[in-house]
PDB file of C-alpha atoms in Angstrom:
ATOM      1  CA  GLY Q   5     104.570  84.429  82.559  1.00 61.00           C
ATOM      2  CA  GLN Q   6     101.567  85.098  84.714  1.00 72.00           C
ATOM      3  CA  SER Q   7      98.848  87.430  83.550  1.00 85.00           C
ATOM      4  CA  LEU Q   8      95.148  88.076  83.729  1.00 92.00           C
ATOM      5  CA  GLU Q   9      93.180  89.420  80.789  1.00 94.00           C
ATOM      6  CA  GLN Q  10      89.937  91.351  80.989  1.00 96.00           C
ATOM      7  CA  PRO Q  11      88.050  93.427  78.429  1.00 97.00           C
ATOM      8  CA  SER Q  12      88.928  97.084  78.884  1.00 96.00           C
ATOM      9  CA  GLU Q  13      85.377  98.386  78.526  1.00 97.00           C
ATOM     10  CA  VAL Q  14      81.837  97.050  78.668  1.00 97.00           C
ATOM     11  CA  THR Q  15      78.611  98.978  78.141  1.00 97.00           C
ATOM     12  CA  ALA Q  16      75.122  97.900  79.170  1.00 97.00           C
ATOM     13  CA  VAL Q  17      71.729  99.367  80.003  1.00 97.00           C
ATOM     14  CA  GLU Q  18      69.893  99.554  83.291  1.00 97.00           C
ATOM     15  CA  GLY Q  19      68.118  96.356  84.206  1.00 97.00           C
ATOM     16  CA  ALA Q  20      70.247  94.222  81.925  1.00 97.00           C
ATOM     17  CA  ILE Q  21      72.718  91.452  82.743  1.00 97.00           C
ATOM     18  CA  VAL Q  22      76.407  91.805  81.987  1.00 98.00           C
ATOM     19  CA  GLN Q  23      79.267  89.342  82.211  1.00 98.00           C
ATOM     20  CA  ILE Q  24      82.858  90.468  82.693  1.00 98.00           C
ATOM     21  CA  ASN Q  25      85.359  87.801  81.769  1.00 97.00           C
ATOM     22  CA  CYS Q  26      88.779  87.149  83.215  1.00 96.00           C
ATOM     23  CA  THR Q  27      91.109  84.722  81.501  1.00 94.00           C
ATOM     24  CA  TYR Q  28      94.425  83.857  82.979  1.00 89.00           C
ATOM     25  CA  GLN Q  29      97.822  82.558  82.049  1.00 84.00           C
ATOM     26  CA  THR Q  30      99.220  81.284  85.304  1.00 73.00           C
ATOM     27  CA  SER Q  31     100.382  77.881  86.385  1.00 71.00           C
ATOM     28  CA  GLY Q  32      98.278  77.651  89.505  1.00 81.00           C
ATOM     29  CA  PHE Q  33      96.620  79.826  92.101  1.00 83.00           C
ATOM     30  CA  TYR Q  34      94.635  79.682  95.280  1.00 84.00           C
ATOM     31  CA  GLY Q  35      91.533  81.496  94.115  1.00 88.00           C
ATOM     32  CA  LEU Q  36      90.049  84.253  91.969  1.00 92.00           C
ATOM     33  CA  SER Q  37      88.970  87.549  93.533  1.00 94.00           C
ATOM     34  CA  TRP Q  38      86.932  90.428  92.161  1.00 96.00           C
ATOM     35  CA  TYR Q  39      87.116  94.042  93.249  1.00 97.00           C
ATOM     36  CA  GLN Q  40      84.986  97.026  92.326  1.00 98.00           C
ATOM     37  CA  GLN Q  41      86.274 100.571  92.042  1.00 97.00           C
ATOM     38  CA  HIS Q  42      84.144 103.637  91.440  1.00 97.00           C
ATOM     39  CA  ASP Q  43      85.710 106.691  89.832  1.00 94.00           C
ATOM     40  CA  GLY Q  44      87.889 108.463  92.362  1.00 88.00           C
ATOM     41  CA  GLY Q  45      87.334 105.784  94.963  1.00 95.00           C
ATOM     42  CA  ALA Q  46      89.185 102.878  96.469  1.00 97.00           C
ATOM     43  CA  PRO Q  47      88.846  99.287  95.271  1.00 97.00           C
ATOM     44  CA  THR Q  48      86.461  97.249  97.390  1.00 96.00           C
ATOM     45  CA  PHE Q  49      86.191  93.494  97.617  1.00 94.00           C
ATOM     46  CA  LEU Q  50      83.273  91.860  95.808  1.00 95.00           C
ATOM     47  CA  SER Q  51      83.766  88.114  95.722  1.00 93.00           C
ATOM     48  CA  TYR Q  52      86.187  85.220  95.916  1.00 92.00           C
ATOM     49  CA  ASN Q  53      86.124  81.815  94.229  1.00 93.00           C
ATOM     50  CA  ALA Q  54      88.393  79.251  95.826  1.00 90.00           C
ATOM     51  CA  LEU Q  55      86.720  76.367  94.001  1.00 91.00           C
ATOM     52  CA  ASP Q  56      85.271  75.881  90.553  1.00 94.00           C
ATOM     53  CA  GLY Q  57      81.677  76.890  90.192  1.00 95.00           C
ATOM     54  CA  LEU Q  58      79.372  79.765  90.872  1.00 96.00           C
ATOM     55  CA  GLU Q  59      79.337  81.982  93.969  1.00 93.00           C
ATOM     56  CA  GLU Q  60      76.315  84.229  94.369  1.00 92.00           C
ATOM     57  CA  THR Q  61      76.061  87.387  96.419  1.00 88.00           C
ATOM     58  CA  GLY Q  62      72.855  89.254  95.771  1.00 92.00           C
ATOM     59  CA  ARG Q  63      72.841  90.693  92.260  1.00 96.00           C
ATOM     60  CA  PHE Q  64      76.466  89.703  91.733  1.00 96.00           C
ATOM     61  CA  SER Q  65      77.768  86.242  90.957  1.00 96.00           C
ATOM     62  CA  SER Q  66      81.258  85.037  90.199  1.00 97.00           C
ATOM     63  CA  PHE Q  67      82.311  81.907  88.403  1.00 97.00           C
ATOM     64  CA  LEU Q  68      85.562  79.990  88.111  1.00 95.00           C
ATOM     65  CA  SER Q  69      86.660  77.159  85.855  1.00 93.00           C
ATOM     66  CA  ARG Q  70      90.262  76.153  86.422  1.00 89.00           C
ATOM     67  CA  SER Q  71      90.185  73.621  83.572  1.00 88.00           C
ATOM     68  CA  ASP Q  72      89.254  76.427  81.165  1.00 89.00           C
ATOM     69  CA  SER Q  73      91.575  79.019  82.789  1.00 88.00           C
ATOM     70  CA  TYR Q  74      88.595  81.294  82.962  1.00 91.00           C
ATOM     71  CA  GLY Q  75      86.385  83.158  85.350  1.00 96.00           C
ATOM     72  CA  TYR Q  76      83.712  85.788  85.146  1.00 97.00           C
ATOM     73  CA  LEU Q  77      81.737  88.260  87.172  1.00 98.00           C
ATOM     74  CA  LEU Q  78      78.028  88.390  86.434  1.00 98.00           C
ATOM     75  CA  LEU Q  79      76.039  91.476  87.330  1.00 97.00           C
ATOM     76  CA  GLN Q  80      72.267  91.203  87.151  1.00 97.00           C
ATOM     77  CA  GLU Q  81      69.518  93.836  87.243  1.00 97.00           C
ATOM     78  CA  LEU Q  82      72.080  96.479  86.451  1.00 98.00           C
ATOM     79  CA  GLN Q  83      71.773  99.821  88.179  1.00 97.00           C
ATOM     80  CA  MET Q  84      73.416 103.133  87.367  1.00 97.00           C
ATOM     81  CA  LYS Q  85      75.485 102.822  90.520  1.00 97.00           C
ATOM     82  CA  ASP Q  86      77.127  99.692  89.079  1.00 98.00           C
ATOM     83  CA  SER Q  87      79.061 101.929  86.684  1.00 98.00           C
ATOM     84  CA  ALA Q  88      82.601 101.332  87.897  1.00 98.00           C
ATOM     85  CA  SER Q  89      85.784  99.470  87.110  1.00 97.00           C
ATOM     86  CA  TYR Q  90      86.017  95.793  87.980  1.00 98.00           C
ATOM     87  CA  PHE Q  91      89.293  93.990  88.625  1.00 97.00           C
ATOM     88  CA  CYS Q  92      90.030  90.313  88.842  1.00 96.00           C
ATOM     89  CA  ALA Q  93      93.026  89.097  90.849  1.00 94.00           C
ATOM     90  CA  VAL Q  94      94.692  85.800  91.769  1.00 90.00           C
ATOM     91  CA  ARG Q  95      97.348  84.699  94.246  1.00 84.00           C
ATOM     92  CA  PRO Q  96      99.755  82.230  92.656  1.00 81.00           C
ATOM     93  CA  ASN Q  97     100.468  79.015  94.515  1.00 77.00           C
ATOM     94  CA  ALA Q  98     104.025  78.858  93.174  1.00 71.00           C
ATOM     95  CA  GLY Q  99     106.877  81.292  92.894  1.00 67.00           C
ATOM     96  CA  ASN Q 100     106.198  84.487  94.791  1.00 67.00           C
ATOM     97  CA  ASN Q 101     102.864  83.571  96.321  1.00 70.00           C
ATOM     98  CA  ARG Q 102     102.862  86.457  98.774  1.00 73.00           C
ATOM     99  CA  LYS Q 103     101.170  88.939  96.454  1.00 80.00           C
ATOM    100  CA  LEU Q 104      98.295  89.178  94.055  1.00 85.00           C
ATOM    101  CA  ILE Q 105      98.404  89.325  90.298  1.00 89.00           C
ATOM    102  CA  TRP Q 106      95.862  91.843  89.035  1.00 93.00           C
ATOM    103  CA  GLY Q 107      94.016  92.228  85.774  1.00 94.00           C
ATOM    104  CA  LEU Q 108      94.032  95.715  84.249  1.00 95.00           C
ATOM    105  CA  GLY Q 109      90.380  96.222  85.001  1.00 96.00           C
ATOM    106  CA  THR Q 110      87.142  96.485  83.040  1.00 97.00           C
ATOM    107  CA  SER Q 111      85.324  99.792  82.931  1.00 97.00           C
ATOM    108  CA  LEU Q 112      81.575  99.180  83.025  1.00 98.00           C
ATOM    109  CA  ALA Q 113      79.249 101.924  81.858  1.00 98.00           C
ATOM    110  CA  VAL Q 114      75.571 101.473  82.676  1.00 97.00           C
ATOM    111  CA  ASN Q 115      73.318 103.659  80.573  1.00 96.00           C
ATOM    112  CA  PRO Q 116      69.675 104.568  81.205  1.00 94.00           C
TER     113      PRO Q 116
ATOM    114  CA  GLU G  20      84.959 101.263 112.898  1.00 84.00           C
ATOM    115  CA  ALA G  21      87.508  99.278 110.894  1.00 82.00           C
ATOM    116  CA  GLN G  22      89.397 101.568 108.599  1.00 93.00           C
ATOM    117  CA  VAL G  23      92.519 102.305 106.619  1.00 97.00           C
ATOM    118  CA  THR G  24      93.580 105.944 106.555  1.00 97.00           C
ATOM    119  CA  GLN G  25      96.023 107.692 104.288  1.00 98.00           C
ATOM    120  CA  ASN G  26      97.483 111.151 104.544  1.00 98.00           C
ATOM    121  CA  PRO G  27      97.634 113.402 102.736  1.00 98.00           C
ATOM    122  CA  ARG G  28      94.779 112.712 100.332  1.00 97.00           C
ATOM    123  CA  TYR G  29      96.096 115.185  97.779  1.00 98.00           C
ATOM    124  CA  LEU G  30      99.596 116.490  97.340  1.00 97.00           C
ATOM    125  CA  ILE G  31     101.306 118.733  94.833  1.00 97.00           C
ATOM    126  CA  THR G  32     105.054 118.877  95.143  1.00 97.00           C
ATOM    127  CA  VAL G  33     108.167 119.590  93.124  1.00 97.00           C
ATOM    128  CA  THR G  34     110.853 117.323  91.796  1.00 97.00           C
ATOM    129  CA  GLY G  35     113.378 116.279  94.404  1.00 97.00           C
ATOM    130  CA  LYS G  36     111.485 117.328  97.509  1.00 97.00           C
ATOM    131  CA  LYS G  37     111.249 114.367  99.846  1.00 97.00           C
ATOM    132  CA  LEU G  38     107.773 113.372 100.922  1.00 98.00           C
ATOM    133  CA  THR G  39     106.056 110.733 103.010  1.00 98.00           C
ATOM    134  CA  VAL G  40     102.567 109.352 102.588  1.00 98.00           C
ATOM    135  CA  THR G  41     101.282 107.773 105.751  1.00 98.00           C
ATOM    136  CA  CYS G  42      99.060 104.730 106.019  1.00 98.00           C
ATOM    137  CA  SER G  43      97.466 103.529 109.210  1.00 98.00           C
ATOM    138  CA  GLN G  44      95.062 100.690 109.949  1.00 97.00           C
ATOM    139  CA  ASN G  45      93.129  99.768 113.068  1.00 95.00           C
ATOM    140  CA  MET G  46      92.282  96.188 112.086  1.00 94.00           C
ATOM    141  CA  ASN G  47      95.416  94.566 113.540  1.00 94.00           C
ATOM    142  CA  HIS G  48      96.247  93.215 110.098  1.00 94.00           C
ATOM    143  CA  GLU G  49      99.658  91.746 109.519  1.00 92.00           C
ATOM    144  CA  TYR G  50      99.914  92.265 105.780  1.00 93.00           C
ATOM    145  CA  MET G  51     100.096  95.733 104.245  1.00 95.00           C
ATOM    146  CA  SER G  52     100.808  96.917 100.706  1.00 96.00           C
ATOM    147  CA  TRP G  53     101.295 100.012  98.649  1.00 98.00           C
ATOM    148  CA  TYR G  54      99.971 100.280  95.118  1.00 98.00           C
ATOM    149  CA  ARG G  55     100.065 102.897  92.453  1.00 98.00           C
ATOM    150  CA  GLN G  56      97.336 103.226  89.870  1.00 97.00           C
ATOM    151  CA  ASP G  57      97.821 104.834  86.499  1.00 95.00           C
ATOM    152  CA  PRO G  58      95.391 105.005  83.561  1.00 91.00           C
ATOM    153  CA  GLY G  59      95.528 101.829  81.515  1.00 88.00           C
ATOM    154  CA  LEU G  60      98.004 100.150  83.846  1.00 91.00           C
ATOM    155  CA  GLY G  61      95.725  98.945  86.605  1.00 91.00           C
ATOM    156  CA  LEU G  62      97.013  98.447  90.141  1.00 94.00           C
ATOM    157  CA  ARG G  63     100.722  97.866  90.469  1.00 95.00           C
ATOM    158  CA  GLN G  64     102.219  96.859  93.771  1.00 95.00           C
ATOM    159  CA  ILE G  65     105.134  98.947  94.985  1.00 97.00           C
ATOM    160  CA  TYR G  66     106.071  97.302  98.282  1.00 96.00           C
ATOM    161  CA  TYR G  67     104.462  94.984 100.751  1.00 95.00           C
ATOM    162  CA  SER G  68     105.033  93.992 104.344  1.00 95.00           C
ATOM    163  CA  MET G  69     104.096  90.703 105.916  1.00 91.00           C
ATOM    164  CA  ASN G  70     104.718  91.903 109.450  1.00 92.00           C
ATOM    165  CA  VAL G  71     106.662  94.388 111.560  1.00 95.00           C
ATOM    166  CA  GLU G  72     110.183  94.871 110.222  1.00 95.00           C
ATOM    167  CA  VAL G  73     109.431  92.572 107.253  1.00 94.00           C
ATOM    168  CA  THR G  74     109.138  94.347 103.908  1.00 96.00           C
ATOM    169  CA  ASP G  75     109.635  93.238 100.330  1.00 94.00           C
ATOM    170  CA  LYS G  76     109.607  94.718  96.872  1.00 95.00           C
ATOM    171  CA  GLY G  77     106.555  94.544  94.698  1.00 93.00           C
ATOM    172  CA  ASP G  78     106.483  95.041  90.950  1.00 92.00           C
ATOM    173  CA  VAL G  79     107.511  98.718  90.763  1.00 96.00           C
ATOM    174  CA  PRO G  80     109.694  99.556  93.797  1.00 97.00           C
ATOM    175  CA  GLU G  81     112.160 101.912  92.109  1.00 97.00           C
ATOM    176  CA  GLY G  82     112.157 105.376  93.647  1.00 97.00           C
ATOM    177  CA  TYR G  83     110.232 104.341  96.755  1.00 98.00           C
ATOM    178  CA  LYS G  84     111.031 103.260 100.282  1.00 98.00           C
ATOM    179  CA  VAL G  85     108.872 101.881 103.044  1.00 98.00           C
ATOM    180  CA  SER G  86     109.207 101.022 106.691  1.00 97.00           C
ATOM    181  CA  ARG G  87     107.163  98.916 109.109  1.00 97.00           C
ATOM    182  CA  LYS G  88     108.167  99.779 112.637  1.00 97.00           C
ATOM    183  CA  GLU G  89     104.686  99.262 114.050  1.00 96.00           C
ATOM    184  CA  LYS G  90     101.981  96.891 112.975  1.00 96.00           C
ATOM    185  CA  ARG G  91      99.424  99.606 112.277  1.00 97.00           C
ATOM    186  CA  ASN G  92     101.595 101.981 110.196  1.00 98.00           C
ATOM    187  CA  PHE G  93     103.201 101.531 106.812  1.00 98.00           C
ATOM    188  CA  PRO G  94     104.500 104.826 105.406  1.00 98.00           C
ATOM    189  CA  LEU G  95     105.572 105.267 101.806  1.00 98.00           C
ATOM    190  CA  ILE G  96     108.605 107.466 101.305  1.00 98.00           C
ATOM    191  CA  LEU G  97     109.661 109.180  98.119  1.00 98.00           C
ATOM    192  CA  GLU G  98     113.193 110.400  98.777  1.00 96.00           C
ATOM    193  CA  SER G  99     113.502 112.374  95.549  1.00 97.00           C
ATOM    194  CA  PRO G 100     110.182 112.454  93.710  1.00 98.00           C
ATOM    195  CA  SER G 101     110.125 112.752  89.943  1.00 98.00           C
ATOM    196  CA  PRO G 102     107.260 113.604  87.571  1.00 98.00           C
ATOM    197  CA  ASN G 103     106.877 109.941  86.566  1.00 97.00           C
ATOM    198  CA  GLN G 104     105.767 109.254  90.132  1.00 98.00           C
ATOM    199  CA  THR G 105     102.682 111.369  89.591  1.00 98.00           C
ATOM    200  CA  SER G 106      99.956 108.874  90.299  1.00 98.00           C
ATOM    201  CA  LEU G 107      97.140 107.705  92.538  1.00 98.00           C
ATOM    202  CA  TYR G 108      98.480 105.736  95.480  1.00 98.00           C
ATOM    203  CA  PHE G 109      96.607 103.202  97.579  1.00 98.00           C
ATOM    204  CA  CYS G 110      97.549 101.545 100.792  1.00 98.00           C
ATOM    205  CA  ALA G 111      95.924  98.178 101.438  1.00 96.00           C
ATOM    206  CA  THR G 112      95.804  95.801 104.359  1.00 95.00           C
ATOM    207  CA  GLN G 113      94.779  92.213 104.837  1.00 91.00           C
ATOM    208  CA  ARG G 114      94.672  89.884 107.790  1.00 85.00           C
ATOM    209  CA  GLY G 115      97.097  87.500 106.142  1.00 79.00           C
ATOM    210  CA  VAL G 116      98.433  86.404 102.798  1.00 74.00           C
ATOM    211  CA  GLY G 117      95.560  85.481 100.514  1.00 75.00           C
ATOM    212  CA  GLU G 118      92.916  87.234 102.575  1.00 81.00           C
ATOM    213  CA  THR G 119      90.618  90.018 101.374  1.00 89.00           C
ATOM    214  CA  GLN G 120      92.369  93.321 100.839  1.00 92.00           C
ATOM    215  CA  TYR G 121      91.009  96.528 102.374  1.00 95.00           C
ATOM    216  CA  PHE G 122      92.102  99.683 100.637  1.00 97.00           C
ATOM    217  CA  GLY G 123      92.642 103.159 101.974  1.00 97.00           C
ATOM    218  CA  PRO G 124      90.930 106.121 100.277  1.00 97.00           C
ATOM    219  CA  GLY G 125      93.908 106.920  98.068  1.00 98.00           C
ATOM    220  CA  THR G 126      96.449 109.709  97.774  1.00 98.00           C
ATOM    221  CA  ARG G 127      96.594 111.686  94.587  1.00 98.00           C
ATOM    222  CA  LEU G 128     100.143 112.920  94.012  1.00 98.00           C
ATOM    223  CA  LEU G 129     101.315 115.409  91.431  1.00 98.00           C
ATOM    224  CA  VAL G 130     105.043 115.948  91.037  1.00 98.00           C
ATOM    225  CA  LEU G 131     105.958 119.038  89.037  1.00 97.00           C
TER     226      LEU G 131
END
């Protein structure tokens, strides 16, 4: 089967660094995406890794290693407003490749 | 301003009373989707459409219908709603398969 696994909850303090992992069981995919969703809000796109390695966008970075079936989202200099749920998603390159496979999301709580 | 709109944003209804949730986008995107989000279950795709008059089932299509008569609109129809369809619904659009998804603000539905 095809699935993505993420921790359900992560807690950190303001100013810290947190890493949210995403491990996957899928035969192949085009790339790994990350979305952020605040309570009561809509998911919004954060980053996309088409290739192995690190992609940096301000305080957020995302990493992909296809050989390790693993990716992560790294949030630096945490702020209270980073408290949200974070979802990883992939589009398979075999089978039904017209839709995304989503992780169940990681709820990040940033405490003062 | 590029946007995805959904209406209504909140709806309370009773079992069996047909309802339609509208979704409209002004980004000229070809690909549109409907998701439902339930606690602990993440985002589950209901239906998607790759273009006008082209729709396909997602992971949880039972009890739902969609239509795509125009590129900008993708309504979700519940012919006979049941309490297990109480959920938060999101419409999403993307320029093409594999592109970034843009989500509407969500529709919170309660079926009594």
